[in-house]
Amino acid sequence: MTGTDTAVLREMRWWDIDSVLELERDLFPEDAWSRGMFWSELAHSRGPGATRRYVVAEEGDRIVGYAGLSATGAEADGGSAPVADVQTIAVTRDYWGTGLGSRLLTELLRAATAFECAEVLLECRVDNVRAQKLYERYGFETIGVRRGYYQPGNVDALVMRLTDPSTTVNPANPVTGNGNGVQGTEIHG
């Protein structure tokens, strides 16, 4: 298993929700998203008014990871440029350390650039050091803490920000291949 080499990234669709929910419940048992949350996000991911980008990583007929991003119309500091928010990134345990999380994050940063976002925000559990290190490699910086953000466990979240996602490159794992590396429709159509 090489994970990063053989898993195919493609647009998440409604028929992926059951597999994604299975992985979600395994990885985030206390604060897993519901079916309705994924449906709601996917409802905003297609067409000319799309404000979301969700992808899955598929190895054969198995989903081994997924990620999602939303874009809003106003900068966090009151400016006019859109801001992106990483909603979720997950990789099945047997693919940890393969670079698949980096590929998923790279795709989300491409989407943020396509949405013309000036910055990308995210929340990360304070006890998820693996994810924090990934985000830091991409240039995310901690800008605050949300106390008790993850419920019902009452776990704090670090708020992290990346300015100008269009200039971010992962030097340890450059993306090669067909350009965007993701099968599916364009973000806006």
Tab-separated table of N, CA and C in Angstrom, residues 64-180:
chain	number	residue	atom	x	y	z
A	64	VAL	N	-10.715	6.114	1.370
A	64	VAL	CA	-9.678	6.096	2.402
A	64	VAL	C	-9.398	7.488	2.957
A	65	GLY	N	-10.112	8.489	2.468
A	65	GLY	CA	-9.956	9.844	2.987
A	65	GLY	C	-10.956	10.769	2.341
A	66	TYR	N	-11.139	11.910	2.954
A	66	TYR	CA	-12.035	12.933	2.412
A	66	TYR	C	-11.662	14.275	3.008
A	67	ALA	N	-12.111	15.330	2.345
A	67	ALA	CA	-11.815	16.673	2.824
A	67	ALA	C	-12.830	17.648	2.253
A	68	GLY	N	-13.049	18.735	2.977
A	68	GLY	CA	-13.994	19.735	2.514
A	68	GLY	C	-13.624	21.133	2.956
A	69	LEU	N	-14.049	22.099	2.139
A	69	LEU	CA	-13.748	23.508	2.356
A	69	LEU	C	-14.968	24.330	1.993
A	70	SER	N	-15.205	25.402	2.746
A	70	SER	CA	-16.259	26.350	2.386
A	70	SER	C	-15.622	27.718	2.177
A	71	ALA	N	-16.250	28.514	1.347
A	71	ALA	CA	-15.774	29.876	1.082
A	71	ALA	C	-16.890	30.849	1.428
A	72	THR	N	-16.523	31.932	2.079
A	72	THR	CA	-17.482	32.982	2.410
A	72	THR	C	-17.059	34.264	1.722
A	73	GLY	N	-17.964	35.227	1.663
A	73	GLY	CA	-17.722	36.423	0.882
A	73	GLY	C	-16.977	37.549	1.545
A	74	ALA	N	-16.661	37.454	2.828
A	74	ALA	CA	-15.996	38.574	3.495
A	74	ALA	C	-14.790	38.090	4.281
A	75	GLU	N	-13.729	38.845	4.207
A	75	GLU	CA	-12.515	38.550	4.946
A	75	GLU	C	-12.784	38.637	6.444
A	76	ALA	N	-12.085	37.854	7.224
A	76	ALA	CA	-12.297	37.825	8.675
A	76	ALA	C	-12.081	39.198	9.310
A	77	ASP	N	-11.190	40.012	8.745
A	77	ASP	CA	-10.925	41.331	9.334
A	77	ASP	C	-11.819	42.424	8.754
A	78	GLY	N	-12.878	42.043	8.040
A	78	GLY	CA	-13.817	43.037	7.522
A	78	GLY	C	-13.546	43.482	6.101
A	79	GLY	N	-12.531	42.918	5.451
A	79	GLY	CA	-12.226	43.292	4.075
A	79	GLY	C	-13.228	42.691	3.103
A	80	SER	N	-12.931	42.803	1.825
A	80	SER	CA	-13.892	42.355	0.825
A	80	SER	C	-13.520	41.032	0.161
A	81	ALA	N	-12.311	40.530	0.352
A	81	ALA	CA	-11.911	39.278	-0.289
A	81	ALA	C	-12.526	38.089	0.442
A	82	PRO	N	-12.930	37.059	-0.297
A	82	PRO	CA	-13.486	35.871	0.341
A	82	PRO	C	-12.481	35.185	1.269
A	83	VAL	N	-13.013	34.449	2.233
A	83	VAL	CA	-12.225	33.666	3.174
A	83	VAL	C	-12.687	32.222	3.063
A	84	ALA	N	-11.736	31.296	3.094
A	84	ALA	CA	-12.071	29.875	3.075
A	84	ALA	C	-11.924	29.311	4.477
A	85	ASP	N	-12.687	28.268	4.741
A	85	ASP	CA	-12.612	27.571	6.016
A	85	ASP	C	-12.525	26.077	5.729
A	86	VAL	N	-11.439	25.445	6.187
A	86	VAL	CA	-11.320	24.004	6.064
A	86	VAL	C	-12.339	23.404	7.027
A	87	GLN	N	-13.313	22.693	6.481
A	87	GLN	CA	-14.372	22.103	7.289
A	87	GLN	C	-13.959	20.767	7.886
A	88	THR	N	-13.230	19.972	7.101
A	88	THR	CA	-12.857	18.637	7.546
A	88	THR	C	-11.754	18.078	6.656
A	89	ILE	N	-10.894	17.298	7.268
A	89	ILE	CA	-9.930	16.456	6.547
A	89	ILE	C	-9.817	15.176	7.363
A	90	ALA	N	-9.925	14.040	6.697
A	90	ALA	CA	-9.803	12.768	7.392
A	90	ALA	C	-9.151	11.734	6.481
A	91	VAL	N	-8.297	10.926	7.081
A	91	VAL	CA	-7.616	9.843	6.373
A	91	VAL	C	-7.698	8.610	7.261
A	92	THR	N	-8.113	7.490	6.676
A	92	THR	CA	-8.203	6.257	7.444
A	92	THR	C	-6.842	5.913	8.054
A	93	ARG	N	-6.870	5.287	9.210
A	93	ARG	CA	-5.640	5.054	9.983
A	93	ARG	C	-4.564	4.312	9.194
A	94	ASP	N	-4.965	3.360	8.363
A	94	ASP	CA	-3.953	2.602	7.629
A	94	ASP	C	-3.297	3.418	6.516
A	95	TYR	N	-3.731	4.656	6.317
A	95	TYR	CA	-3.093	5.548	5.350
A	95	TYR	C	-2.377	6.720	6.030
A	96	TRP	N	-2.359	6.736	7.349
A	96	TRP	CA	-1.612	7.778	8.052
A	96	TRP	C	-0.135	7.660	7.679
A	97	GLY	N	0.487	8.779	7.469
A	97	GLY	CA	1.910	8.799	7.151
A	97	GLY	C	2.239	8.535	5.694
A	98	THR	N	1.227	8.429	4.830
A	98	THR	CA	1.481	8.136	3.412
A	98	THR	C	1.535	9.395	2.551
A	99	GLY	N	1.183	10.546	3.120
A	99	GLY	CA	1.118	11.769	2.323
A	99	GLY	C	-0.279	12.070	1.802
A	100	LEU	N	-1.241	11.199	2.086
A	100	LEU	CA	-2.588	11.413	1.582
A	100	LEU	C	-3.230	12.660	2.199
A	101	GLY	N	-3.004	12.909	3.475
A	101	GLY	CA	-3.514	14.130	4.102
A	101	GLY	C	-2.972	15.377	3.423
A	102	SER	N	-1.714	15.341	3.039
A	102	SER	CA	-1.105	16.468	2.311
A	102	SER	C	-1.765	16.668	0.956
A	103	ARG	N	-2.041	15.573	0.257
A	103	ARG	CA	-2.717	15.703	-1.042
A	103	ARG	C	-4.102	16.312	-0.884
A	104	LEU	N	-4.830	15.878	0.141
A	104	LEU	CA	-6.166	16.424	0.377
A	104	LEU	C	-6.093	17.913	0.727
A	105	LEU	N	-5.159	18.279	1.595
A	105	LEU	CA	-5.015	19.690	1.960
A	105	LEU	C	-4.599	20.522	0.750
A	106	THR	N	-3.706	19.993	-0.069
A	106	THR	CA	-3.302	20.698	-1.286
A	106	THR	C	-4.508	20.977	-2.173
A	107	GLU	N	-5.388	19.994	-2.316
A	107	GLU	CA	-6.587	20.187	-3.133
A	107	GLU	C	-7.487	21.273	-2.528
A	108	LEU	N	-7.617	21.295	-1.213
A	108	LEU	CA	-8.440	22.335	-0.587
A	108	LEU	C	-7.833	23.722	-0.801
A	109	LEU	N	-6.517	23.818	-0.750
A	109	LEU	CA	-5.870	25.116	-0.981
A	109	LEU	C	-6.019	25.544	-2.440
A	110	ARG	N	-6.015	24.586	-3.361
A	110	ARG	CA	-6.301	24.913	-4.766
A	110	ARG	C	-7.714	25.465	-4.898
A	111	ALA	N	-8.647	24.832	-4.197
A	111	ALA	CA	-10.037	25.293	-4.245
A	111	ALA	C	-10.145	26.697	-3.659
A	112	ALA	N	-9.463	26.955	-2.550
A	112	ALA	CA	-9.488	28.289	-1.945
A	112	ALA	C	-8.950	29.322	-2.934
A	113	THR	N	-7.929	28.964	-3.672
A	113	THR	CA	-7.370	29.859	-4.689
A	113	THR	C	-8.378	30.083	-5.810
A	114	ALA	N	-9.049	29.013	-6.245
A	114	ALA	CA	-10.061	29.150	-7.294
A	114	ALA	C	-11.229	30.026	-6.831
A	115	PHE	N	-11.554	29.953	-5.557
A	115	PHE	CA	-12.601	30.809	-4.990
A	115	PHE	C	-12.092	32.232	-4.731
A	116	GLU	N	-10.815	32.477	-5.042
A	116	GLU	CA	-10.162	33.783	-4.859
A	116	GLU	C	-10.141	34.224	-3.398
A	117	CYS	N	-9.908	33.261	-2.510
A	117	CYS	CA	-9.848	33.547	-1.078
A	117	CYS	C	-8.478	34.108	-0.708
A	118	ALA	N	-8.494	35.142	0.122
A	118	ALA	CA	-7.263	35.772	0.570
A	118	ALA	C	-6.620	35.015	1.725
A	119	GLU	N	-7.435	34.254	2.450
A	119	GLU	CA	-6.900	33.485	3.562
A	119	GLU	C	-7.760	32.256	3.803
A	120	VAL	N	-7.173	31.311	4.535
A	120	VAL	CA	-7.854	30.071	4.878
A	120	VAL	C	-7.781	29.901	6.391
A	121	LEU	N	-8.907	29.612	6.987
A	121	LEU	CA	-8.986	29.373	8.427
A	121	LEU	C	-9.353	27.918	8.679
A	122	LEU	N	-9.064	27.444	9.875
A	122	LEU	CA	-9.496	26.112	10.292
A	122	LEU	C	-9.441	26.024	11.807
A	123	GLU	N	-10.166	25.028	12.333
A	123	GLU	CA	-10.063	24.672	13.734
A	123	GLU	C	-9.449	23.286	13.805
A	124	CYS	N	-8.575	23.099	14.786
A	124	CYS	CA	-7.898	21.814	14.961
A	124	CYS	C	-7.888	21.479	16.449
A	125	ARG	N	-8.276	20.264	16.778
A	125	ARG	CA	-8.253	19.854	18.187
A	125	ARG	C	-6.860	20.075	18.775
A	126	VAL	N	-6.806	20.572	20.002
A	126	VAL	CA	-5.508	20.810	20.638
A	126	VAL	C	-4.745	19.509	20.858
A	127	ASP	N	-5.444	18.379	20.914
A	127	ASP	CA	-4.782	17.097	21.132
A	127	ASP	C	-4.445	16.371	19.823
A	128	ASN	N	-4.683	16.994	18.672
A	128	ASN	CA	-4.386	16.379	17.380
A	128	ASN	C	-3.079	16.949	16.831
A	129	VAL	N	-1.994	16.498	17.418
A	129	VAL	CA	-0.664	17.013	17.062
A	129	VAL	C	-0.306	16.661	15.625
A	130	ARG	N	-0.704	15.488	15.154
A	130	ARG	CA	-0.418	15.073	13.773
A	130	ARG	C	-0.982	16.100	12.785
A	131	ALA	N	-2.236	16.493	12.977
A	131	ALA	CA	-2.862	17.475	12.085
A	131	ALA	C	-2.200	18.836	12.227
A	132	GLN	N	-1.888	19.246	13.441
A	132	GLN	CA	-1.239	20.540	13.649
A	132	GLN	C	0.070	20.626	12.872
A	133	LYS	N	0.853	19.557	12.907
A	133	LYS	CA	2.135	19.551	12.180
A	133	LYS	C	1.918	19.646	10.678
A	134	LEU	N	0.900	18.968	10.166
A	134	LEU	CA	0.576	19.078	8.738
A	134	LEU	C	0.257	20.523	8.382
A	135	TYR	N	-0.629	21.142	9.132
A	135	TYR	CA	-1.029	22.519	8.837
A	135	TYR	C	0.155	23.481	8.946
A	136	GLU	N	0.997	23.285	9.944
A	136	GLU	CA	2.172	24.155	10.100
A	136	GLU	C	3.133	24.025	8.923
A	137	ARG	N	3.277	22.813	8.368
A	137	ARG	CA	4.135	22.630	7.191
A	137	ARG	C	3.647	23.458	6.017
A	138	TYR	N	2.367	23.698	5.955
A	138	TYR	CA	1.780	24.497	4.880
A	138	TYR	C	1.762	25.988	5.195
A	139	GLY	N	2.224	26.368	6.371
A	139	GLY	CA	2.290	27.782	6.708
A	139	GLY	C	1.157	28.303	7.573
A	140	PHE	N	0.266	27.429	8.033
A	140	PHE	CA	-0.789	27.865	8.945
A	140	PHE	C	-0.172	28.277	10.267
A	141	GLU	N	-0.717	29.331	10.852
A	141	GLU	CA	-0.276	29.810	12.161
A	141	GLU	C	-1.456	29.849	13.112
A	142	THR	N	-1.189	29.520	14.369
A	142	THR	CA	-2.240	29.584	15.384
A	142	THR	C	-2.543	31.040	15.704
A	143	ILE	N	-3.825	31.399	15.654
A	143	ILE	CA	-4.226	32.779	15.946
A	143	ILE	C	-5.184	32.878	17.131
A	144	GLY	N	-5.583	31.731	17.692
A	144	GLY	CA	-6.481	31.764	18.835
A	144	GLY	C	-6.867	30.373	19.282
A	145	VAL	N	-7.681	30.333	20.328
A	145	VAL	CA	-8.180	29.081	20.883
A	145	VAL	C	-9.683	29.233	21.100
A	146	ARG	N	-10.437	28.213	20.708
A	146	ARG	CA	-11.870	28.161	20.996
A	146	ARG	C	-12.060	27.135	22.113
A	147	ARG	N	-12.364	27.640	23.292
A	147	ARG	CA	-12.527	26.778	24.464
A	147	ARG	C	-13.763	25.887	24.325
A	148	GLY	N	-13.581	24.587	24.582
A	148	GLY	CA	-14.696	23.645	24.560
A	148	GLY	C	-15.366	23.495	23.211
A	149	TYR	N	-14.649	23.757	22.126
A	149	TYR	CA	-15.224	23.753	20.785
A	149	TYR	C	-15.765	22.384	20.385
A	150	TYR	N	-15.017	21.334	20.680
A	150	TYR	CA	-15.431	19.986	20.290
A	150	TYR	C	-16.239	19.366	21.424
A	151	GLN	N	-17.496	19.092	21.124
A	151	GLN	CA	-18.414	18.535	22.110
A	151	GLN	C	-18.843	17.144	21.658
A	152	PRO	N	-19.161	16.247	22.552
A	152	PRO	CA	-19.387	16.458	23.972
A	152	PRO	C	-18.126	16.345	24.823
A	153	GLY	N	-16.969	16.130	24.227
A	153	GLY	CA	-15.746	15.951	25.000
A	153	GLY	C	-15.175	17.216	25.613
A	154	ASN	N	-15.747	18.382	25.252
A	154	ASN	CA	-15.284	19.674	25.779
A	154	ASN	C	-13.794	19.910	25.502
A	155	VAL	N	-13.360	19.570	24.284
A	155	VAL	CA	-11.964	19.718	23.882
A	155	VAL	C	-11.788	21.053	23.166
A	156	ASP	N	-10.723	21.757	23.533
A	156	ASP	CA	-10.437	23.044	22.908
A	156	ASP	C	-9.959	22.859	21.465
A	157	ALA	N	-10.134	23.911	20.668
A	157	ALA	CA	-9.664	23.927	19.283
A	157	ALA	C	-8.688	25.072	19.095
A	158	LEU	N	-7.617	24.806	18.395
A	158	LEU	CA	-6.745	25.878	17.933
A	158	LEU	C	-7.377	26.467	16.681
A	159	VAL	N	-7.401	27.780	16.582
A	159	VAL	CA	-7.825	28.439	15.358
A	159	VAL	C	-6.541	28.772	14.609
A	160	MET	N	-6.463	28.292	13.376
A	160	MET	CA	-5.252	28.483	12.583
A	160	MET	C	-5.603	29.217	11.294
A	161	ARG	N	-4.629	29.996	10.805
A	161	ARG	CA	-4.865	30.793	9.602
A	161	ARG	C	-3.666	30.696	8.670
A	162	LEU	N	-3.988	30.658	7.385
A	162	LEU	CA	-2.994	30.726	6.314
A	162	LEU	C	-3.360	31.910	5.444
A	163	THR	N	-2.432	32.824	5.278
A	163	THR	CA	-2.689	33.946	4.380
A	163	THR	C	-2.136	33.609	3.001
A	164	ASP	N	-2.874	33.997	1.991
A	164	ASP	CA	-2.542	33.798	0.577
A	164	ASP	C	-2.279	32.331	0.234
A	165	PRO	N	-3.340	31.528	0.186
A	165	PRO	CA	-3.165	30.104	-0.136
A	165	PRO	C	-2.591	29.855	-1.523
A	166	SER	N	-2.665	30.837	-2.409
A	166	SER	CA	-2.153	30.635	-3.771
A	166	SER	C	-0.643	30.498	-3.806
A	167	THR	N	0.052	30.936	-2.773
A	167	THR	CA	1.512	30.847	-2.768
A	167	THR	C	2.030	29.676	-1.949
A	168	THR	N	1.125	28.905	-1.363
A	168	THR	CA	1.529	27.796	-0.507
A	168	THR	C	1.874	26.582	-1.341
A	169	VAL	N	3.032	26.014	-1.050
A	169	VAL	CA	3.492	24.805	-1.724
A	169	VAL	C	4.007	23.869	-0.647
A	170	ASN	N	3.726	22.595	-0.797
A	170	ASN	CA	4.261	21.605	0.129
A	170	ASN	C	5.559	21.075	-0.456
A	171	PRO	N	6.711	21.577	0.001
A	171	PRO	CA	7.979	21.171	-0.605
A	171	PRO	C	8.309	19.701	-0.395
A	172	ALA	N	7.764	19.075	0.639
A	172	ALA	CA	8.083	17.678	0.908
A	172	ALA	C	7.285	16.715	0.037
A	173	ASN	N	6.198	17.191	-0.581
A	173	ASN	CA	5.330	16.283	-1.333
A	173	ASN	C	4.666	17.025	-2.481
A	174	PRO	N	5.435	17.444	-3.487
A	174	PRO	CA	4.823	18.187	-4.587
A	174	PRO	C	3.826	17.333	-5.356
A	175	VAL	N	2.797	17.969	-5.839
A	175	VAL	CA	1.776	17.268	-6.606
A	175	VAL	C	2.221	17.201	-8.059
A	176	THR	N	2.132	16.016	-8.627
A	176	THR	CA	2.498	15.841	-10.025
A	176	THR	C	1.342	15.193	-10.750
A	177	GLY	N	1.426	15.138	-12.040
A	177	GLY	CA	0.402	14.426	-12.795
A	177	GLY	C	-0.396	15.336	-13.687
A	178	ASN	N	-1.732	15.191	-13.611
A	178	ASN	CA	-2.594	15.800	-14.604
A	178	ASN	C	-2.960	17.250	-14.312
A	179	GLY	N	-2.222	17.939	-13.531
A	179	GLY	CA	-2.557	19.332	-13.251
A	179	GLY	C	-3.214	19.464	-11.907
A	180	ASN	N	-4.513	19.186	-11.817
A	180	ASN	CA	-5.159	19.362	-10.534
A	180	ASN	C	-5.234	18.089	-9.718
